[in-house]
PDB file of C-alpha atoms and ligand atoms in Angstrom:
ATOM      1  CA  UNK A1003     111.698 101.586 110.796  1.00 98.00           C
ATOM      2  CA  UNK A1004     110.825 101.060 114.600  1.00 98.00           C
ATOM      3  CA  UNK A1005     113.593 103.594 115.631  1.00 98.00           C
ATOM      4  CA  UNK A1006     111.786 106.095 113.396  1.00 98.00           C
ATOM      5  CA  UNK A1007     108.147 105.382 114.865  1.00 98.00           C
ATOM      6  CA  UNK A1008     109.810 105.771 118.630  1.00 98.00           C
ATOM      7  CA  UNK A1009     111.306 109.119 117.011  1.00 98.00           C
ATOM      8  CA  UNK A1010     107.519 110.027 115.485  1.00 97.00           C
ATOM      9  CA  UNK A1011     105.881 109.739 119.265  1.00 97.00           C
ATOM     10  CA  UNK A1012     105.159 105.894 119.213  1.00 98.00           C
ATOM     11  CA  UNK A1013     105.709 104.785 122.883  1.00 98.00           C
ATOM     12  CA  UNK A1014     103.686 101.676 123.249  1.00 98.00           C
ATOM     13  CA  UNK A1015     106.910  99.046 123.838  1.00 98.00           C
ATOM     14  CA  UNK A1016     104.765  96.035 122.896  1.00 98.00           C
ATOM     15  CA  UNK A1017     103.288  97.673 119.553  1.00 98.00           C
ATOM     16  CA  UNK A1018     106.774  98.458 119.102  1.00 98.00           C
ATOM     17  CA  UNK A1019     108.466  94.861 119.833  1.00 98.00           C
ATOM     18  CA  UNK A1020     105.667  93.184 117.736  1.00 98.00           C
ATOM     19  CA  UNK A1021     106.183  95.979 114.900  1.00 98.00           C
ATOM     20  CA  UNK A1022     110.326  95.383 115.343  1.00 98.00           C
ATOM     21  CA  UNK A1023     109.535  91.369 114.751  1.00 98.00           C
ATOM     22  CA  UNK A1024     107.066  90.882 112.066  1.00 98.00           C
ATOM     23  CA  UNK A1025     108.743  90.925 108.564  1.00 98.00           C
ATOM     24  CA  UNK A1026     106.753  93.737 106.543  1.00 98.00           C
ATOM     25  CA  UNK A1027     108.447  92.819 103.158  1.00 98.00           C
ATOM     26  CA  UNK A1028     106.538  89.234 103.465  1.00 97.00           C
ATOM     27  CA  UNK A1029     103.027  91.080 102.393  1.00 98.00           C
ATOM     28  CA  UNK A1030     104.372  93.306  99.590  1.00 97.00           C
ATOM     29  CA  UNK A1031     105.697  92.159  96.019  1.00 97.00           C
ATOM     30  CA  UNK A1032     109.505  91.557  95.351  1.00 97.00           C
ATOM     31  CA  UNK A1033     109.489  94.375  93.267  1.00 97.00           C
ATOM     32  CA  UNK A1034     108.457  96.452  95.849  1.00 97.00           C
ATOM     33  CA  UNK A1035     110.703  95.152  98.422  1.00 97.00           C
ATOM     34  CA  UNK A1036     112.661  98.872  98.615  1.00 97.00           C
ATOM     35  CA  UNK A1037     109.800 100.300 100.078  1.00 97.00           C
ATOM     36  CA  UNK A1038     108.712  97.689 102.667  1.00 97.00           C
ATOM     37  CA  UNK A1039     110.090 100.011 105.577  1.00 98.00           C
ATOM     38  CA  UNK A1040     109.584 103.156 104.118  1.00 97.00           C
ATOM     39  CA  UNK A1041     107.208 105.765 105.552  1.00 95.00           C
ATOM     40  CA  UNK A1042     104.474 105.655 102.912  1.00 96.00           C
ATOM     41  CA  UNK A1043     101.902 103.176 102.167  1.00 96.00           C
ATOM     42  CA  UNK A1044     102.781 101.005  99.011  1.00 97.00           C
ATOM     43  CA  UNK A1045     100.596  99.535  96.428  1.00 96.00           C
ATOM     44  CA  UNK A1046      99.026  96.023  96.891  1.00 97.00           C
ATOM     45  CA  UNK A1047      96.398  94.401  94.459  1.00 96.00           C
ATOM     46  CA  UNK A1048      93.105  95.787  93.588  1.00 95.00           C
ATOM     47  CA  UNK A1049      94.417  99.151  93.528  1.00 94.00           C
ATOM     48  CA  UNK A1050      94.640  98.770  97.123  1.00 96.00           C
ATOM     49  CA  UNK A1051      97.562  99.336  99.503  1.00 96.00           C
ATOM     50  CA  UNK A1052      99.294  98.789 102.833  1.00 97.00           C
ATOM     51  CA  UNK A1053      98.994 101.338 105.280  1.00 96.00           C
ATOM     52  CA  UNK A1054     102.297 103.453 106.174  1.00 97.00           C
ATOM     53  CA  UNK A1055     104.232 102.421 109.235  1.00 98.00           C
ATOM     54  CA  UNK A1056     103.428 105.238 111.422  1.00 98.00           C
ATOM     55  CA  UNK A1057      99.663 104.821 110.996  1.00 98.00           C
ATOM     56  CA  UNK A1058      99.475 101.186 111.662  1.00 98.00           C
ATOM     57  CA  UNK A1059     100.894 102.060 114.827  1.00 98.00           C
ATOM     58  CA  UNK A1060      99.568 104.818 115.949  1.00 98.00           C
ATOM     59  CA  UNK A1061      96.258 102.698 115.257  1.00 98.00           C
ATOM     60  CA  UNK A1062      97.580  99.677 117.179  1.00 98.00           C
ATOM     61  CA  UNK A1063      98.414 101.678 120.019  1.00 98.00           C
ATOM     62  CA  UNK A1064      95.284 103.363 120.242  1.00 98.00           C
ATOM     63  CA  UNK A1065      93.090 100.191 120.434  1.00 98.00           C
ATOM     64  CA  UNK A1066      95.108  99.574 123.446  1.00 98.00           C
ATOM     65  CA  UNK A1067      95.195  95.950 123.081  1.00 98.00           C
ATOM     66  CA  UNK A1068      95.340  93.594 125.906  1.00 98.00           C
ATOM     67  CA  UNK A1069      95.940  89.222 125.618  1.00 98.00           C
ATOM     68  CA  UNK A1070      91.875  88.865 126.216  1.00 98.00           C
ATOM     69  CA  UNK A1071      90.919  91.085 123.476  1.00 98.00           C
ATOM     70  CA  UNK A1072      88.531  89.876 120.480  1.00 98.00           C
ATOM     71  CA  UNK A1073      89.008  92.241 117.790  1.00 99.00           C
ATOM     72  CA  UNK A1074      87.451  92.809 114.745  1.00 99.00           C
ATOM     73  CA  UNK A1075      89.235  94.228 111.585  1.00 99.00           C
ATOM     74  CA  UNK A1076      87.488  95.778 108.460  1.00 98.00           C
ATOM     75  CA  UNK A1077      89.859  95.659 105.710  1.00 98.00           C
ATOM     76  CA  UNK A1078      92.413  92.396 105.532  1.00 98.00           C
ATOM     77  CA  UNK A1079      94.099  93.963 102.809  1.00 98.00           C
ATOM     78  CA  UNK A1080      97.652  92.648 102.794  1.00 98.00           C
ATOM     79  CA  UNK A1081      97.162  90.997 106.292  1.00 98.00           C
ATOM     80  CA  UNK A1082     100.153  92.718 107.848  1.00 98.00           C
ATOM     81  CA  UNK A1083      98.107  95.215 110.293  1.00 98.00           C
ATOM     82  CA  UNK A1084      96.003  91.412 110.951  1.00 98.00           C
ATOM     83  CA  UNK A1085      99.340  89.893 112.221  1.00 98.00           C
ATOM     84  CA  UNK A1086     100.168  92.467 114.613  1.00 98.00           C
ATOM     85  CA  UNK A1087      96.501  92.366 115.847  1.00 99.00           C
ATOM     86  CA  UNK A1088      96.767  88.668 116.141  1.00 98.00           C
ATOM     87  CA  UNK A1089     100.159  88.670 118.110  1.00 98.00           C
ATOM     88  CA  UNK A1090      98.534  91.282 120.750  1.00 98.00           C
ATOM     89  CA  UNK A1091      95.060  90.007 121.121  1.00 98.00           C
ATOM     90  CA  UNK A1092      93.191  87.003 122.028  1.00 98.00           C
ATOM     91  CA  UNK A1093      91.218  86.339 118.647  1.00 98.00           C
ATOM     92  CA  UNK A1094      90.963  88.447 115.041  1.00 99.00           C
ATOM     93  CA  UNK A1095      88.056  88.532 113.102  1.00 99.00           C
ATOM     94  CA  UNK A1096      89.091  90.207 109.887  1.00 99.00           C
ATOM     95  CA  UNK A1097      86.824  91.451 106.887  1.00 98.00           C
ATOM     96  CA  UNK A1098      87.776  91.644 103.251  1.00 98.00           C
ATOM     97  CA  UNK A1099      85.763  93.058 100.556  1.00 98.00           C
ATOM     98  CA  UNK A1100      88.250  91.505  97.871  1.00 98.00           C
ATOM     99  CA  UNK A1101      88.016  87.514  97.783  1.00 98.00           C
ATOM    100  CA  UNK A1102      91.580  87.453  96.328  1.00 98.00           C
ATOM    101  CA  UNK A1103      92.903  89.429  99.059  1.00 98.00           C
ATOM    102  CA  UNK A1104      91.463  87.949 101.624  1.00 98.00           C
ATOM    103  CA  UNK A1105      92.712  84.497 100.374  1.00 98.00           C
ATOM    104  CA  UNK A1106      96.064  85.676  99.760  1.00 98.00           C
ATOM    105  CA  UNK A1107      96.428  87.285 103.097  1.00 98.00           C
ATOM    106  CA  UNK A1108      94.625  83.938 104.735  1.00 98.00           C
ATOM    107  CA  UNK A1109      97.506  81.734 103.172  1.00 98.00           C
ATOM    108  CA  UNK A1110     100.180  84.080 104.013  1.00 98.00           C
ATOM    109  CA  UNK A1111      99.044  84.254 107.825  1.00 98.00           C
ATOM    110  CA  UNK A1112      98.490  80.470 108.157  1.00 98.00           C
ATOM    111  CA  UNK A1113     101.811  79.631 106.570  1.00 98.00           C
ATOM    112  CA  UNK A1114     103.379  81.907 109.440  1.00 98.00           C
ATOM    113  CA  UNK A1115     101.543  79.596 111.900  1.00 98.00           C
ATOM    114  CA  UNK A1116      98.861  82.171 113.208  1.00 98.00           C
ATOM    115  CA  UNK A1117      95.741  80.036 114.501  1.00 98.00           C
ATOM    116  CA  UNK A1118      93.949  83.134 116.207  1.00 98.00           C
ATOM    117  CA  UNK A1119      92.404  84.463 112.932  1.00 99.00           C
ATOM    118  CA  UNK A1120      88.914  84.055 111.520  1.00 98.00           C
ATOM    119  CA  UNK A1121      88.476  85.590 107.615  1.00 98.00           C
ATOM    120  CA  UNK A1122      85.638  86.577 105.993  1.00 98.00           C
ATOM    121  CA  UNK A1123      85.062  88.073 102.502  1.00 98.00           C
ATOM    122  CA  UNK A1124      82.164  90.573 102.269  1.00 98.00           C
ATOM    123  CA  UNK A1125      80.867  94.154 103.367  1.00 98.00           C
ATOM    124  CA  UNK A1126      82.659  95.223 106.861  1.00 98.00           C
ATOM    125  CA  UNK A1127      80.402  98.111 107.082  1.00 98.00           C
ATOM    126  CA  UNK A1128      77.578  95.591 108.309  1.00 98.00           C
ATOM    127  CA  UNK A1129      80.321  93.908 110.957  1.00 98.00           C
ATOM    128  CA  UNK A1130      80.617  90.465 111.887  1.00 98.00           C
ATOM    129  CA  UNK A1131      77.301  89.839 113.981  1.00 98.00           C
ATOM    130  CA  UNK A1132      77.616  86.420 114.570  1.00 98.00           C
ATOM    131  CA  UNK A1133      81.403  86.642 116.467  1.00 98.00           C
ATOM    132  CA  UNK A1134      80.085  90.083 118.676  1.00 98.00           C
ATOM    133  CA  UNK A1135      80.693  91.798 120.598  1.00 98.00           C
ATOM    134  CA  UNK A1136      84.074  92.696 120.056  1.00 99.00           C
ATOM    135  CA  UNK A1137      86.353  94.468 122.661  1.00 98.00           C
ATOM    136  CA  UNK A1138      88.101  96.313 120.018  1.00 99.00           C
ATOM    137  CA  UNK A1139      87.409  97.257 116.288  1.00 99.00           C
ATOM    138  CA  UNK A1140      89.763  98.759 113.526  1.00 99.00           C
ATOM    139  CA  UNK A1141      88.544 100.192 110.187  1.00 98.00           C
ATOM    140  CA  UNK A1142      91.994 100.433 108.107  1.00 98.00           C
ATOM    141  CA  UNK A1143      89.446 102.396 105.090  1.00 98.00           C
ATOM    142  CA  UNK A1144      87.905 105.712 105.095  1.00 98.00           C
ATOM    143  CA  UNK A1145      84.573 106.039 106.316  1.00 98.00           C
ATOM    144  CA  UNK A1146      81.967 108.870 105.797  1.00 97.00           C
ATOM    145  CA  UNK A1147      80.842 108.327 108.964  1.00 97.00           C
ATOM    146  CA  UNK A1148      81.219 105.709 111.943  1.00 98.00           C
ATOM    147  CA  UNK A1149      78.918 102.797 110.598  1.00 98.00           C
ATOM    148  CA  UNK A1150      76.177 101.887 112.979  1.00 97.00           C
ATOM    149  CA  UNK A1151      76.312  97.981 113.124  1.00 98.00           C
ATOM    150  CA  UNK A1152      80.255  98.546 114.364  1.00 98.00           C
ATOM    151  CA  UNK A1153      78.899 100.693 117.350  1.00 98.00           C
ATOM    152  CA  UNK A1154      76.349  98.100 118.147  1.00 98.00           C
ATOM    153  CA  UNK A1155      78.549  95.185 117.890  1.00 98.00           C
ATOM    154  CA  UNK A1156      81.596  97.097 120.099  1.00 98.00           C
ATOM    155  CA  UNK A1157      81.284  95.592 123.658  1.00 98.00           C
ATOM    156  CA  UNK A1158      80.978  98.113 126.470  1.00 98.00           C
ATOM    157  CA  UNK A1159      84.092  99.738 127.483  1.00 98.00           C
ATOM    158  CA  UNK A1160      85.406  98.708 123.526  1.00 98.00           C
ATOM    159  CA  UNK A1161      87.060 100.770 121.663  1.00 98.00           C
ATOM    160  CA  UNK A1162      86.965 101.506 117.825  1.00 98.00           C
ATOM    161  CA  UNK A1163      89.760 103.060 115.834  1.00 98.00           C
ATOM    162  CA  UNK A1164      88.273 104.347 112.097  1.00 98.00           C
ATOM    163  CA  UNK A1165      89.226 107.276 109.676  1.00 98.00           C
ATOM    164  CA  UNK A1166      85.942 109.676 109.324  1.00 98.00           C
ATOM    165  CA  UNK A1167      85.481 112.093 106.671  1.00 98.00           C
ATOM    166  CA  UNK A1168      85.883 113.221 103.032  1.00 96.00           C
ATOM    167  CA  UNK A1169      86.943 110.415 100.345  1.00 92.00           C
ATOM    168  CA  UNK A1170      90.314 112.317 100.046  1.00 93.00           C
ATOM    169  CA  UNK A1171      90.960 113.644 103.610  1.00 97.00           C
ATOM    170  CA  UNK A1172      89.649 112.319 107.252  1.00 98.00           C
ATOM    171  CA  UNK A1173      90.560 112.212 111.000  1.00 98.00           C
ATOM    172  CA  UNK A1174      91.798 109.268 112.576  1.00 98.00           C
ATOM    173  CA  UNK A1175      89.284 108.667 115.374  1.00 98.00           C
ATOM    174  CA  UNK A1176      89.564 106.691 118.600  1.00 98.00           C
ATOM    175  CA  UNK A1177      85.870 106.139 120.118  1.00 98.00           C
ATOM    176  CA  UNK A1178      85.271 104.505 123.319  1.00 98.00           C
ATOM    177  CA  UNK A1179      81.700 102.953 124.023  1.00 98.00           C
ATOM    178  CA  UNK A1180      80.578 104.438 127.447  1.00 97.00           C
ATOM    179  CA  UNK A1181      76.763 103.502 128.145  1.00 93.00           C
ATOM    180  CA  UNK A1182      74.870 105.162 125.495  1.00 90.00           C
ATOM    181  CA  UNK A1183      77.505 107.718 124.587  1.00 95.00           C
ATOM    182  CA  UNK A1184      80.528 107.231 122.558  1.00 97.00           C
ATOM    183  CA  UNK A1185      83.770 109.092 123.940  1.00 98.00           C
ATOM    184  CA  UNK A1186      85.792 110.396 121.200  1.00 98.00           C
ATOM    185  CA  UNK A1187      89.382 111.375 120.866  1.00 98.00           C
ATOM    186  CA  UNK A1188      90.872 112.779 117.211  1.00 98.00           C
ATOM    187  CA  UNK A1189      94.457 111.418 116.762  1.00 98.00           C
ATOM    188  CA  UNK A1190      95.264 112.967 113.347  1.00 97.00           C
ATOM    189  CA  UNK A1191      94.827 114.208 109.802  1.00 97.00           C
ATOM    190  CA  UNK A1192      94.885 111.282 107.584  1.00 97.00           C
ATOM    191  CA  UNK A1193      94.544 109.923 104.154  1.00 97.00           C
ATOM    192  CA  UNK A1194      92.764 106.106 103.592  1.00 97.00           C
ATOM    193  CA  UNK A1195      91.553 104.633 100.654  1.00 96.00           C
ATOM    194  CA  UNK A1196      87.152 104.735 100.843  1.00 96.00           C
ATOM    195  CA  UNK A1197      85.516 102.018 102.563  1.00 98.00           C
ATOM    196  CA  UNK A1198      83.319 100.771 100.186  1.00 97.00           C
ATOM    197  CA  UNK A1199      79.658  99.383 101.336  1.00 97.00           C
ATOM    198  CA  UNK A1200      76.504  99.705 102.240  1.00 96.00           C
ATOM    199  CA  UNK A1201      77.083 102.170 105.299  1.00 96.00           C
ATOM    200  CA  UNK A1202      80.350 103.257 103.683  1.00 97.00           C
ATOM    201  CA  UNK A1203      80.774 104.690 100.153  1.00 95.00           C
ATOM    202  CA  UNK A1204      79.239 103.370  97.114  1.00 93.00           C
ATOM    203  CA  UNK A1205      81.088 101.328  94.757  1.00 88.00           C
ATOM    204  CA  UNK A1206      82.135 102.416  91.395  1.00 78.00           C
ATOM    205  CA  UNK A1207      79.628 101.214  89.532  1.00 75.00           C
ATOM    206  CA  UNK A1208      76.745 102.481  91.741  1.00 75.00           C
ATOM    207  CA  UNK A1209      78.395 105.666  91.831  1.00 71.00           C
ATOM    208  CA  UNK A1210      78.231 105.672  87.936  1.00 76.00           C
ATOM    209  CA  UNK A1211      74.641 104.953  87.574  1.00 76.00           C
ATOM    210  CA  UNK A1212      73.741 107.598  90.041  1.00 73.00           C
ATOM    211  CA  UNK A1213      75.879 110.084  87.997  1.00 73.00           C
ATOM    212  CA  UNK A1214      73.717 109.124  84.729  1.00 71.00           C
TER     213      UNK A1214
HETATM  214  N1  SAH B1675      95.333  97.128 106.404  1.00 77.52           N
HETATM  215  C1  SAH B1675      95.961  96.562 105.201  1.00 77.52           C
HETATM  216  C2  SAH B1675      94.518  97.502 104.429  1.00 77.52           C
HETATM  217  C3  SAH B1675      94.795  98.603 103.814  1.00 77.52           C
HETATM  218  S1  SAH B1675      93.591  98.922 102.399  1.00 77.52           S
HETATM  219  C4  SAH B1675      96.911  96.553 105.243  1.00 77.52           C
HETATM  220  O1  SAH B1675      97.493  97.092 105.836  1.00 77.52           O
HETATM  221  O2  SAH B1675      97.235  96.169 104.402  1.00 77.52           O
HETATM  222  C5  SAH B1675      91.807  99.002 102.651  1.00 77.52           C
HETATM  223  C6  SAH B1675      91.295  97.747 102.498  1.00 77.52           C
HETATM  224  O3  SAH B1675      90.022  97.642 102.880  1.00 77.52           O
HETATM  225  C7  SAH B1675      91.615  97.511 101.159  1.00 77.52           C
HETATM  226  O4  SAH B1675      91.696  96.060 101.056  1.00 77.52           O
HETATM  227  C8  SAH B1675      89.863  96.820 100.580  1.00 77.52           C
HETATM  228  O5  SAH B1675      89.447  96.246  99.620  1.00 77.52           O
HETATM  229  C9  SAH B1675      89.393  97.208 102.092  1.00 77.52           C
HETATM  230  N2  SAH B1675      87.680  97.411 102.022  1.00 77.52           N
HETATM  231  C10 SAH B1675      87.324  98.539 101.863  1.00 77.52           C
HETATM  232  N3  SAH B1675      86.011  98.307 101.965  1.00 77.52           N
HETATM  233  C11 SAH B1675      85.652  97.339 102.644  1.00 77.52           C
HETATM  234  C12 SAH B1675      84.180  96.957 103.458  1.00 77.52           C
HETATM  235  N4  SAH B1675      83.159  97.684 103.281  1.00 77.52           N
HETATM  236  N5  SAH B1675      84.260  95.650 104.137  1.00 77.52           N
HETATM  237  C13 SAH B1675      85.777  94.812 103.951  1.00 77.52           C
HETATM  238  N6  SAH B1675      86.832  95.502 103.616  1.00 77.52           N
HETATM  239  C14 SAH B1675      86.829  96.747 102.621  1.00 77.52           C
END
């Protein structure tokens, strides 16, 4: 998997080293182990997916993590990205909207010995004001636009990596906070599951009511 990531253009040696070390299959159901290191997303519970290795590597590289960083992650999911962040940063604050996914990730990562991760169940589009500001923020679900709360909770000079666009197709953005403005880099086209919340997409129930 890591040789393929290098061929795909991932150059950050720290990211490659951590992804070589973390057993990705532990975050995936046994019945899907054949797919654990393949170059595509894999289903987890709740109709969600663990992101494709290339996208995980690209987003992590774009964050430019250092050992002193406090990082906010929106979309804990399987906890795989969380583990990578925890290896490369000082502390990870991770928010997931589904309590069962959050609990499963917490159990797995605690058993694996991580002590620098805080878990929250809730709407990540509102961020985690009590723990702000964050040096880095990563959003692993597709946003219609950049949630305001996340920009507010980003430290000066901090980086925010987030897929922004339509429900099916988005552009992966790396934004850097420079005073009042956000410097914007476009990384690639991508397709994430929707970020569902107040500053994201409506959930299915609200969506249906809206249609009636
Ligand atoms: N990074 C994870 C999961 C990616 S899937 C992994 O690789 O395993 C995206 C996750 O974002 C899903 O678990 C979904 O439930 C979660 N999510 C969607 N909207 C959210 C929101 N508003 N707040 C927190 N989590 C959200």
